[in-house]
XYZ file of C-alpha atoms in Angstrom:
735
model
C 0.000 0.000 0.000
C 2.888 2.402 0.567
C 3.930 2.747 -3.108
C 0.522 3.878 -4.470
C 0.243 6.441 -1.662
C 3.724 7.734 -2.441
C 2.926 8.018 -6.171
C -0.280 9.959 -5.427
C 1.632 12.326 -3.198
C 4.208 12.972 -5.911
C 1.503 13.628 -8.504
C -0.220 16.031 -6.150
C 3.025 17.904 -5.654
C 3.581 18.161 -9.412
C 0.046 19.362 -10.109
C 0.049 22.003 -7.345
C 1.037 25.406 -8.794
C 3.957 27.157 -7.148
C 2.637 30.529 -6.029
C 5.138 33.059 -4.789
C 4.502 33.924 -1.177
C 1.848 31.226 -0.776
C 1.429 29.992 2.789
C 2.855 26.521 3.510
C -0.062 24.460 4.745
C 2.188 21.632 6.022
C 2.838 23.366 9.337
C 4.851 21.283 11.783
C 2.918 20.390 14.953
C 3.630 22.402 18.058
C 5.976 20.802 20.557
C 6.022 21.207 24.308
C 9.204 21.161 26.368
C 9.379 20.835 30.144
C 12.005 22.064 32.574
C 12.363 21.425 36.278
C 14.495 23.219 38.829
C 16.849 22.770 41.760
C 15.229 24.028 44.953
C 15.481 23.641 48.701
C 12.858 21.513 50.407
C 12.112 24.588 52.503
C 11.015 26.496 49.369
C 7.636 24.792 49.571
C 7.162 23.938 45.890
C 9.045 22.494 42.955
C 8.058 24.397 39.779
C 7.925 22.635 36.426
C 7.597 24.991 33.458
C 5.806 23.835 30.295
C 6.703 25.810 27.154
C 5.150 25.569 23.683
C 7.206 26.064 20.519
C 4.543 28.489 19.258
C 1.053 29.842 19.845
C -1.864 27.429 19.666
C -5.411 28.432 18.756
C -6.753 25.882 21.262
C -5.892 24.763 24.773
C -2.976 22.337 25.161
C -3.415 19.864 27.989
C -0.816 17.619 29.625
C -1.584 15.007 32.290
C 1.312 14.344 34.677
C 2.170 12.427 37.824
C 4.856 13.477 40.327
C 7.107 10.520 41.189
C 10.405 9.749 42.839
C 13.245 9.643 40.357
C 13.826 6.063 41.486
C 11.591 4.728 44.248
C 14.077 2.312 45.767
C 16.580 5.053 46.523
C 14.424 6.917 49.031
C 12.495 5.435 51.929
C 10.615 8.707 52.375
C 10.060 11.285 49.663
C 10.340 15.019 50.244
C 7.357 15.932 48.099
C 3.663 15.187 47.879
C 3.017 12.539 45.246
C 0.231 13.891 43.112
C -1.374 13.883 39.693
C -2.531 16.897 37.762
C -3.519 18.306 34.385
C -1.598 21.310 33.100
C -3.407 23.613 30.691
C -1.608 26.045 28.399
C -4.496 28.279 27.318
C -5.073 29.136 23.684
C -2.946 32.091 22.676
C -0.372 31.508 25.434
C 2.936 29.659 25.285
C 3.691 28.483 28.832
C 2.284 27.300 32.123
C 3.752 26.220 35.474
C 2.934 23.145 37.535
C 3.980 23.295 41.202
C 4.662 20.129 43.208
C 4.287 20.608 46.953
C 7.456 19.858 48.955
C 7.780 18.399 52.453
C 10.222 20.019 54.907
C 10.813 17.098 57.262
C 13.668 18.313 59.528
C 15.686 15.206 58.619
C 19.296 15.532 57.491
C 19.596 13.715 54.171
C 21.054 13.876 50.715
C 19.657 15.549 47.612
C 16.593 13.848 46.146
C 15.664 13.938 42.508
C 12.084 13.677 41.358
C 10.416 13.563 37.967
C 7.091 14.039 36.265
C 5.683 10.973 34.580
C 3.821 12.136 31.485
C 0.503 10.328 31.110
C -0.698 12.028 27.930
C -0.631 15.285 25.993
C -3.356 16.740 23.789
C -2.890 19.531 21.289
C 0.887 19.226 20.908
C 3.765 16.769 20.827
C 6.651 16.382 23.231
C 10.038 17.703 22.331
C 12.219 14.628 22.742
C 13.549 13.527 25.104
C 10.695 14.329 27.568
C 12.383 13.635 30.902
C 11.353 16.468 33.214
C 13.263 16.267 36.489
C 13.841 18.370 39.544
C 16.309 18.208 42.430
C 15.334 18.825 46.052
C 18.220 19.969 48.253
C 18.033 19.183 51.967
C 17.951 22.291 54.172
C 18.474 20.593 57.530
C 22.248 20.161 57.498
C 25.203 20.911 55.318
C 26.249 17.434 54.280
C 28.502 18.532 51.474
C 32.084 17.768 52.507
C 34.230 20.741 53.379
C 37.686 21.364 54.837
C 41.323 20.962 53.885
C 42.346 17.701 52.266
C 45.327 15.961 53.841
C 45.046 12.663 51.935
C 43.225 11.715 48.750
C 42.480 8.260 47.322
C 41.165 7.404 43.872
C 38.735 4.446 43.829
C 38.195 2.719 40.480
C 35.275 0.344 40.718
C 32.862 -1.944 38.886
C 30.003 -4.136 40.072
C 27.471 -6.639 38.754
C 29.475 -7.521 35.655
C 27.759 -10.957 35.662
C 30.173 -12.584 33.193
C 29.230 -9.999 30.546
C 32.699 -10.088 29.058
C 31.840 -9.196 25.463
C 30.491 -5.780 24.440
C 26.792 -5.266 23.796
C 24.945 -3.237 21.177
C 22.455 -0.678 22.421
C 20.949 2.708 21.582
C 21.998 5.996 23.120
C 20.349 9.295 22.309
C 22.572 12.011 20.864
C 20.814 15.340 20.362
C 17.501 13.501 20.619
C 18.381 10.920 17.940
C 18.646 7.214 18.741
C 22.120 6.014 17.854
C 23.299 2.400 17.915
C 26.622 2.044 19.721
C 28.846 -0.715 21.034
C 28.723 -0.616 24.828
C 31.167 -1.917 27.394
C 32.888 -5.258 27.350
C 35.519 -6.252 29.884
C 38.421 -5.449 27.565
C 37.282 -1.822 27.673
C 37.115 -2.033 31.480
C 40.779 -3.080 31.464
C 41.738 -0.210 29.161
C 39.890 2.423 31.165
C 41.181 1.303 34.555
C 44.751 1.235 33.255
C 44.318 4.687 31.722
C 42.958 6.179 34.954
C 45.637 4.489 37.072
C 48.462 5.641 34.845
C 47.277 9.256 34.836
C 46.501 9.490 38.552
C 48.545 11.759 40.783
C 47.062 10.161 43.912
C 47.063 6.571 45.242
C 44.599 4.228 43.522
C 42.582 1.257 44.767
C 40.667 -0.983 42.335
C 37.464 -2.687 43.496
C 34.945 -5.149 42.093
C 31.808 -5.015 44.253
C 30.275 -8.417 43.638
C 28.305 -10.536 41.160
C 31.262 -10.863 38.855
C 29.975 -14.235 37.661
C 26.742 -15.937 36.578
C 24.630 -14.526 33.782
C 26.000 -15.439 30.343
C 27.244 -18.471 28.434
C 30.762 -17.587 29.559
C 29.661 -18.675 33.008
C 27.461 -21.563 31.893
C 30.387 -23.050 29.987
C 33.416 -22.080 32.071
C 31.930 -21.234 35.480
C 34.283 -18.574 36.891
C 37.324 -19.428 34.791
C 36.737 -16.939 31.950
C 35.769 -14.135 34.326
C 38.819 -14.788 36.516
C 41.075 -14.640 33.460
C 39.742 -11.183 32.583
C 39.685 -9.906 36.173
C 43.311 -10.925 36.660
C 44.358 -8.523 33.907
C 43.011 -5.676 36.005
C 44.374 -7.288 39.168
C 41.689 -5.828 41.414
C 42.890 -4.943 44.886
C 39.551 -5.909 46.436
C 36.666 -8.146 45.466
C 33.470 -8.233 47.554
C 31.334 -11.358 47.396
C 27.901 -11.019 45.792
C 24.867 -13.252 46.090
C 25.324 -14.768 42.621
C 28.807 -15.923 43.533
C 26.936 -18.651 45.454
C 24.712 -19.748 42.545
C 26.552 -23.040 42.154
C 27.388 -23.516 45.804
C 30.396 -23.009 48.048
C 32.631 -25.519 46.271
C 32.291 -23.850 42.871
C 32.819 -20.453 44.483
C 36.010 -21.675 46.164
C 37.405 -22.651 42.746
C 36.608 -19.191 41.360
C 38.168 -17.401 44.317
C 41.249 -19.577 44.041
C 41.545 -18.536 40.390
C 41.505 -14.804 41.099
C 45.138 -13.842 41.190
C 46.842 -14.213 37.818
C 46.627 -17.969 37.241
C 45.309 -17.422 33.701
C 47.202 -14.209 33.059
C 50.933 -14.694 32.464
C 51.515 -10.937 32.686
C 50.482 -10.640 36.343
C 51.366 -13.890 38.058
C 51.937 -12.011 41.309
C 48.390 -10.609 41.378
C 46.375 -11.624 44.435
C 42.994 -10.033 44.974
C 41.737 -9.674 48.559
C 38.283 -11.258 48.948
C 35.946 -9.520 51.413
C 32.726 -10.659 53.074
C 32.552 -9.670 56.744
C 29.065 -11.109 57.234
C 29.760 -14.360 55.337
C 30.701 -17.116 57.779
C 31.354 -20.568 56.282
C 31.677 -23.534 58.628
C 35.088 -25.049 59.228
C 35.759 -28.042 57.022
C 33.648 -26.704 54.155
C 35.088 -25.521 50.800
C 35.340 -21.862 51.843
C 36.948 -22.714 55.229
C 38.838 -25.953 54.554
C 41.552 -25.757 57.226
C 42.404 -23.869 60.410
C 42.430 -20.455 58.741
C 38.931 -18.896 58.568
C 40.296 -16.156 56.310
C 41.976 -18.370 53.736
C 39.398 -17.253 51.173
C 37.236 -14.561 52.784
C 38.377 -11.713 55.030
C 36.063 -9.386 56.980
C 38.244 -6.366 56.211
C 41.589 -5.313 54.811
C 43.835 -2.362 55.604
C 45.654 -0.677 52.734
C 48.711 1.476 53.505
C 49.560 4.512 51.372
C 52.691 6.140 52.759
C 51.774 7.473 56.184
C 48.054 6.918 55.668
C 45.966 3.788 56.151
C 42.458 3.070 54.853
C 40.279 0.232 56.121
C 37.885 -1.577 53.772
C 35.020 -3.690 55.190
C 32.979 -5.992 52.914
C 29.272 -6.855 53.139
C 27.136 -9.270 51.128
C 23.337 -9.109 51.020
C 22.324 -11.709 53.600
C 18.700 -12.679 52.987
C 18.886 -12.619 49.211
C 22.004 -14.792 49.133
C 20.486 -17.305 51.504
C 17.096 -17.454 49.761
C 17.923 -16.911 46.098
C 21.272 -18.638 45.598
C 22.710 -22.001 46.696
C 25.122 -21.604 49.606
C 25.671 -24.521 51.957
C 23.182 -24.715 54.801
C 26.117 -24.365 57.196
C 27.270 -21.056 55.681
C 25.911 -18.178 57.739
C 25.036 -14.686 56.530
C 24.990 -12.194 59.385
C 23.037 -8.953 59.721
C 24.593 -6.280 57.552
C 24.225 -3.305 59.918
C 25.440 -5.101 63.038
C 28.374 -6.631 61.165
C 29.388 -3.304 59.662
C 29.408 -1.552 63.030
C 31.365 -4.405 64.636
C 34.236 -4.197 62.164
C 34.183 -0.415 61.841
C 34.636 -0.312 65.629
C 37.469 -2.849 65.394
C 39.264 -0.764 62.792
C 38.719 2.408 64.784
C 40.197 0.716 67.847
C 43.308 0.003 65.766
C 43.633 3.709 64.988
C 42.207 3.537 61.456
C 40.201 6.742 60.893
C 39.525 6.347 57.163
C 36.966 3.582 56.510
C 35.247 2.505 53.292
C 32.516 -0.121 53.046
C 32.595 -2.322 49.948
C 29.075 -3.691 49.707
C 26.831 -5.876 47.630
C 23.575 -5.067 49.406
C 21.647 -2.703 47.020
C 21.692 1.086 46.885
C 18.690 1.548 49.165
C 20.399 -0.615 51.794
C 23.621 1.353 51.412
C 21.653 4.442 52.379
C 20.160 2.578 55.326
C 23.521 1.277 56.556
C 25.028 4.748 56.223
C 22.253 6.179 58.404
C 22.815 3.581 61.161
C 26.561 2.891 61.309
C 28.944 5.434 62.836
C 32.400 5.801 61.334
C 31.899 5.007 57.632
C 33.227 7.572 55.171
C 32.257 6.082 51.818
C 30.400 3.103 50.372
C 31.334 1.395 47.108
C 28.215 -0.602 46.331
C 26.555 -3.174 44.115
C 23.646 -5.604 43.663
C 20.878 -3.203 42.596
C 22.596 -2.359 39.261
C 22.046 1.315 40.093
C 23.007 3.845 37.428
C 24.253 7.021 39.115
C 25.222 10.133 37.202
C 23.622 12.419 34.641
C 22.678 10.228 31.693
C 19.034 11.123 31.051
C 19.813 13.190 27.953
C 21.357 10.075 26.434
C 18.218 8.003 26.971
C 19.380 6.132 30.073
C 17.349 5.988 33.266
C 19.816 7.176 35.866
C 18.755 6.757 39.480
C 20.634 9.377 41.470
C 23.738 11.520 41.739
C 27.320 10.253 41.461
C 28.290 10.353 44.256
C 25.181 10.426 46.432
C 25.694 12.152 49.796
C 24.106 11.301 53.099
C 25.104 11.397 56.781
C 25.775 8.882 59.526
C 24.058 9.032 62.966
C 26.722 11.468 64.179
C 26.097 13.844 61.278
C 29.305 12.959 59.424
C 29.348 12.911 55.633
C 29.062 9.583 53.829
C 29.370 9.418 50.038
C 27.927 6.448 48.141
C 28.537 5.203 44.602
C 27.662 2.319 42.335
C 28.713 1.586 38.735
C 25.587 0.233 37.005
C 26.122 -3.211 35.397
C 27.506 -5.592 32.767
C 30.983 -4.055 32.250
C 29.409 -0.863 30.893
C 30.805 1.630 33.434
C 34.027 2.159 35.360
C 33.388 4.379 38.346
C 36.066 6.885 39.349
C 35.593 8.236 42.878
C 38.068 10.648 44.446
C 37.826 10.700 48.254
C 39.618 13.323 50.326
C 40.143 13.219 54.101
C 41.316 16.010 56.394
C 43.977 15.476 59.041
C 41.287 14.321 61.500
C 40.146 11.500 59.211
C 36.955 13.289 58.180
C 35.676 13.512 54.618
C 36.865 16.777 53.105
C 35.964 16.081 49.487
C 34.187 13.416 47.489
C 33.675 13.653 43.750
C 34.120 11.676 40.611
C 32.899 10.445 37.254
C 31.036 7.302 36.175
C 32.720 6.501 32.845
C 30.318 4.942 30.323
C 32.465 2.897 27.932
C 31.518 3.040 24.246
C 33.072 2.051 20.955
C 33.887 4.337 18.046
C 31.215 3.104 15.612
C 27.858 4.877 15.425
C 24.822 3.744 13.433
C 21.406 5.274 12.797
C 18.306 4.051 11.059
C 17.420 6.374 8.173
C 13.738 7.271 8.061
C 13.222 5.534 4.721
C 15.338 2.485 5.520
C 14.887 -0.217 8.123
C 18.627 -1.002 8.166
C 21.199 0.787 10.256
C 23.714 2.960 8.438
C 27.012 4.458 9.681
C 26.889 8.072 10.808
C 29.139 10.266 8.702
C 29.981 13.882 7.978
C 28.371 16.616 10.064
C 26.226 14.107 11.939
C 29.320 12.238 13.091
C 31.005 15.491 14.073
C 27.972 16.400 16.164
C 28.062 13.042 17.996
C 31.798 13.280 18.645
C 31.446 16.857 19.913
C 28.720 15.784 22.338
C 30.922 12.983 23.666
C 33.951 15.240 23.946
C 31.909 17.719 25.996
C 30.677 15.056 28.425
C 33.313 13.444 30.689
C 30.853 10.665 31.582
C 31.049 9.101 28.093
C 34.355 7.702 26.917
C 35.254 6.255 23.536
C 37.491 3.403 24.641
C 39.481 0.915 22.590
C 39.460 -2.663 23.932
C 42.636 -3.855 25.612
C 44.622 -6.036 23.195
C 45.585 -8.642 25.785
C 42.035 -8.660 27.109
C 40.648 -9.322 23.655
C 43.138 -12.118 23.093
C 42.144 -13.775 26.357
C 38.471 -13.309 25.575
C 38.850 -14.798 22.119
C 40.288 -17.968 23.644
C 37.036 -18.515 25.522
C 34.701 -17.040 22.881
C 35.930 -19.528 20.269
C 34.757 -22.343 22.516
C 31.416 -20.619 23.128
C 30.591 -20.858 19.420
C 30.338 -24.624 19.733
C 28.341 -24.384 22.936
C 25.018 -24.072 21.173
C 25.101 -27.757 20.338
C 25.624 -28.775 23.953
C 22.773 -31.019 25.055
C 21.323 -29.987 28.405
C 18.540 -32.548 28.591
C 15.890 -34.635 26.917
C 12.308 -33.618 26.127
C 10.029 -36.597 26.703
C 7.252 -35.567 24.279
C 6.438 -32.724 21.903
C 5.885 -29.395 23.657
C 3.490 -27.405 21.464
C 3.677 -23.657 21.071
C 0.456 -21.704 21.517
C -0.656 -18.256 22.571
C -4.402 -18.180 23.104
C -5.711 -21.754 23.439
C -6.841 -23.121 20.063
C -5.277 -20.274 18.086
C -3.140 -22.604 15.992
C 0.327 -21.063 16.321
C 2.161 -24.374 16.542
C 4.248 -25.676 13.648
C 4.549 -29.018 15.394
C 1.095 -29.880 16.743
C -2.469 -29.925 15.487
C -4.645 -27.137 16.874
C -6.717 -29.701 18.734
C -3.720 -30.357 20.990
C -3.776 -26.804 22.355
C -7.489 -25.945 22.190
C -8.259 -26.676 25.835
C -5.189 -25.675 27.863
C -2.920 -23.715 25.528
C 0.805 -24.057 24.881
C 2.864 -26.800 26.493
C 6.169 -24.978 26.108
C 4.729 -21.757 27.549
C 3.553 -23.742 30.544
C 6.932 -25.451 30.947
C 8.799 -22.122 30.820
C 6.482 -20.554 33.373
C 6.936 -23.573 35.626
C 10.698 -23.109 35.325
C 10.475 -19.478 36.430
C 8.270 -20.467 39.372
C 10.893 -22.945 40.536
C 14.013 -20.867 39.885
C 12.723 -17.751 41.646
C 12.922 -19.373 45.048
C 10.844 -16.720 46.819
C 7.969 -16.704 44.308
C 4.508 -17.991 45.199
C 3.220 -17.593 41.645
C 4.767 -17.211 38.198
C 3.020 -15.322 35.369
C 4.435 -15.151 31.831
C 3.169 -13.625 28.594
C 2.703 -16.261 25.905
C 4.483 -14.252 23.214
C 7.684 -14.248 25.217
C 8.091 -17.934 24.316
C 8.984 -18.308 20.663
C 9.152 -21.886 19.328
C 7.792 -25.416 19.650
C 10.146 -27.908 21.270
C 9.991 -31.421 19.785
C 10.643 -34.578 21.752
C 14.305 -35.486 21.879
C 17.565 -33.750 22.814
C 17.370 -30.178 24.142
C 20.399 -27.962 23.526
C 21.536 -24.634 24.897
C 20.806 -23.123 21.486
C 17.239 -24.431 21.762
C 16.814 -22.771 25.155
C 18.027 -19.415 23.883
C 15.774 -19.719 20.829
C 12.775 -20.458 23.040
C 13.666 -17.413 25.163
C 15.711 -15.080 22.933
C 15.224 -11.737 24.650
C 17.420 -9.938 27.187
C 15.055 -10.446 30.127
C 15.595 -11.186 33.792
C 13.282 -12.654 36.431
C 11.534 -10.005 38.515
C 9.619 -10.540 41.762
C 6.544 -8.377 42.453
C 4.649 -8.137 45.735
C 0.953 -8.167 44.766
C -2.433 -8.638 46.345
C -4.819 -11.286 45.088
C -6.997 -8.499 43.731
C -4.086 -7.098 41.722
C -3.261 -10.555 40.359
C -6.839 -11.041 39.169
C -6.763 -7.557 37.656
C -3.529 -8.072 35.707
C -4.894 -11.293 34.201
C -7.928 -9.397 32.960
C -5.665 -6.694 31.518
C -3.507 -9.259 29.740
C -6.518 -10.994 28.202
C -7.964 -7.677 27.038
C -4.658 -6.739 25.408
C -4.437 -10.204 23.814
C -7.828 -9.711 22.197
C -7.385 -6.088 21.191
C -3.686 -5.710 20.365
C -1.345 -8.695 20.629
C -2.218 -12.341 21.166
C 1.216 -12.710 22.758
C -0.134 -11.025 25.885
C -2.301 -14.018 26.808
C -1.113 -15.106 30.280
C 0.304 -18.386 31.529
C 0.969 -19.115 35.187
C 2.397 -21.641 37.611
C 1.142 -21.989 41.157
C -2.063 -20.390 39.847
C -4.860 -21.744 37.635
C -8.222 -20.526 36.383
C -11.215 -20.806 34.094
C -11.452 -18.203 31.360
C -14.356 -17.150 29.158
C -13.208 -14.680 26.511
C -16.799 -14.135 25.398
C -17.432 -12.148 28.587
C -16.749 -8.422 28.949
C -13.427 -7.133 30.223
C -13.181 -7.644 33.979
C -15.410 -10.705 34.027
C -13.396 -13.222 32.017
C -11.460 -15.054 34.742
C -13.067 -17.217 37.402
C -12.219 -20.124 39.704
C -8.806 -18.630 40.469
C -6.869 -21.119 42.603
C -3.347 -21.218 44.046
C -1.058 -24.018 45.160
C 2.103 -23.775 47.239
C 5.372 -25.148 45.865
C 5.688 -28.769 46.851
C 2.030 -28.872 47.875
C -0.880 -30.773 46.393
C -3.887 -28.735 47.541
C -5.436 -26.068 45.319
C -7.207 -23.330 47.291
C -9.060 -20.182 46.182
C -6.929 -17.124 45.501
C -7.250 -14.835 48.528
C -7.969 -11.403 47.085
C -6.855 -9.686 50.297
C -3.608 -11.674 50.727
C -0.195 -10.659 49.413
C 1.744 -12.972 47.078
C 5.196 -12.847 45.490
C 4.754 -13.061 41.715
C 7.712 -13.741 39.435
C 7.574 -12.579 35.842
C 9.974 -11.429 33.147
C 11.414 -7.919 33.259
C 9.637 -6.917 30.037
C 6.074 -7.267 31.336
C 7.136 -6.287 34.878
C 7.436 -2.753 33.516
C 3.774 -2.757 32.474
C 4.283 -3.648 28.841
C 2.230 -6.034 26.692
C -0.893 -4.823 28.487
C 0.209 -5.864 31.987
C -0.613 -2.435 33.363
C -0.893 -3.447 37.010
C 2.582 -4.989 36.896
C 3.872 -1.555 35.919
C 1.927 0.117 38.717
C 3.312 -2.323 41.282
C 6.836 -1.711 39.968
C 6.356 2.058 40.159
C 5.152 1.646 43.736
C 8.470 0.040 44.651
C 7.068 -3.433 45.326
C 9.588 -4.980 42.966
C 12.887 -6.854 43.198
C 14.859 -7.693 40.071
C 16.653 -10.977 40.751
C 18.892 -10.319 37.721
C 18.608 -14.014 36.925
C 18.777 -14.327 33.151
C 15.481 -15.914 32.165
C 16.935 -18.243 29.513
C 19.667 -19.403 31.862
C 17.010 -19.959 34.536
C 15.209 -22.280 32.132
C 18.476 -24.123 31.494
C 19.161 -24.425 35.227
C 15.624 -25.728 35.768
C 16.146 -28.499 33.225
C 19.624 -29.432 34.414
C 19.369 -28.957 38.165
C 15.703 -29.351 39.083
C 14.713 -31.988 36.523
C 18.065 -33.822 36.211
C 17.990 -33.275 32.458
C 14.538 -34.725 31.705
C 11.875 -32.204 30.637
C 8.369 -33.730 30.647
C 5.023 -32.239 29.738
C 3.461 -30.567 32.788
C 0.538 -32.574 34.283
C -2.817 -31.341 33.010
C -4.021 -30.206 36.417
C -0.966 -27.895 36.651
C -1.860 -25.937 33.503
C -2.966 -22.403 34.267
C -5.900 -22.470 31.841
C -8.111 -25.287 33.133
C -11.291 -24.407 31.245
C -11.451 -22.208 28.169
C -14.241 -20.552 26.201
C -13.011 -18.583 23.189
C -14.144 -15.146 22.115
C -16.981 -15.092 19.576
C -15.803 -15.387 15.979
C -15.549 -12.133 14.082
């Protein structure tokens, strides 16, 4: 249809007479831009100004919602969460929306907020529409001040998760989506070496946990490939993360034993100090095999720089490691706050007055620990994959300032940082102390590592094309003006090491992980006929077998989940009886999703099922829901809101099905795509926005592989009929 329309448009242009001075009727639509402000919480309001690109002959209306910039970062917001409609009257070009602030008399760090745009009528947004404001605390001066007697540069990464190769992603340059090559551990090596070599102050290098588990480099080599790359940096400190325990204490001991140059002939003397003050393995177990409890894991380390000493204490997230990974039952995980104070006090008693926590406990918990533990100067964190810095103009959802400032119970400054995820950022934090051991300065840069190739999709072409000429100059000028984005060449030795492992990965796709006992048919809505393997009669009553198997896998691999819910379109192919390979698993689940836990009421669960079914009927059949631990009857001939009935739940390992309690709260695991409210799962998005969400960062395809290998011992059967989520099905009327 596009070619005839184009031909008609060309003919119309040729037949239209060119009249000098004639008015151009193809007027571009008005755009609206939004700006926030930086204000004190004592100012009472945060003004957001809405400005039109011209004068409209009718009212322009914008519906907005005031939200925290990132819910998890703040236990208590300093503004009144509200919704409102802004009206720019006809003939005018601007209007102001004021968000009421809360002056709470609590000393705390700056808080950023944003307006979530619900809709706009009468104009279009000027991209990128990310209106934000910053609220400055007026209860104490927590910015560091004073003369610096000693300064230390901290170079840090976290949550690399065996993402050793670079990824392709889009950044926005001057409002235009641009495909770039992002990160990769060889670029981490280059950037750390560059920053070390140019530093005029002492340097400490830190990896703050979850170095392993997440890609085929881990599935195939466990920690060997990651250790080989880490050894080329020769990190001074590594803090244990929860995913280090994914394959148990014995596998972790092998990885920790490999950190230290074994695979890197250029740094055979490298030995990384492993921290984990609240991790207590039992004697005689792999992490405590002899009489030395600190053979592998130390509670703290003291680094000496001339006349100055700095103590580093490590913390792992206790509950999450115990409940979502696979440590030995005898390995204890102690309370993070109590453990931190115990070892900070021990260091202080030794005369150490400069103390840094290296944590893998999530950004919100870093803030909590800082508010409860006396004597901590800085926290180098991980686990929540928190992006700190000023990246919104590039299309990234940053979650706070780098560094973020807060205070301890005595009113002393604490600065907190994290370096996002997946080998994409090297954090550079410069900490200054005065001669009394108090923070005198704390600043730095989160370096986003990108390649030197830039691609865009021309409007008339679906393929990406290299950026050249003035467009390339514009991109390079933007990067040159922003110290947070670095064009970095991969380290040659790093690439050579990586290639050794990557060559073996290519053959990994044929690795058999199990056997499928009978054909697992693909289906979206029951009876739709999507399968290339099975007759439609096989799926008419209960839907897709492979969708049900995948959902069952997520239910089992998210250990804390009561219920699993998965959109049918997220599962892509039939799986025939016979051998199941890694390539098959990644073809079944090809997207870059993780498993996300949501805390939901029974009412919200029933509501999101209705939303998914409505979206499946109106927009995309791939929204039709599948579940494990939950089953139902569905009648798609009924109106929206009345389609699901007989909702029943069953506990893991149980046999009794009981009615879904609408007033009870359940943990629901789903994939990260629909957890954000996409594919019609609106209530999932609302729950996520409310902060009732925990991203496990378990890769969903790898979770399916682990389910087959570890939970099913390599034999994948068809799920029993009474376990299928759709127990009774009535289709929508034809036509």
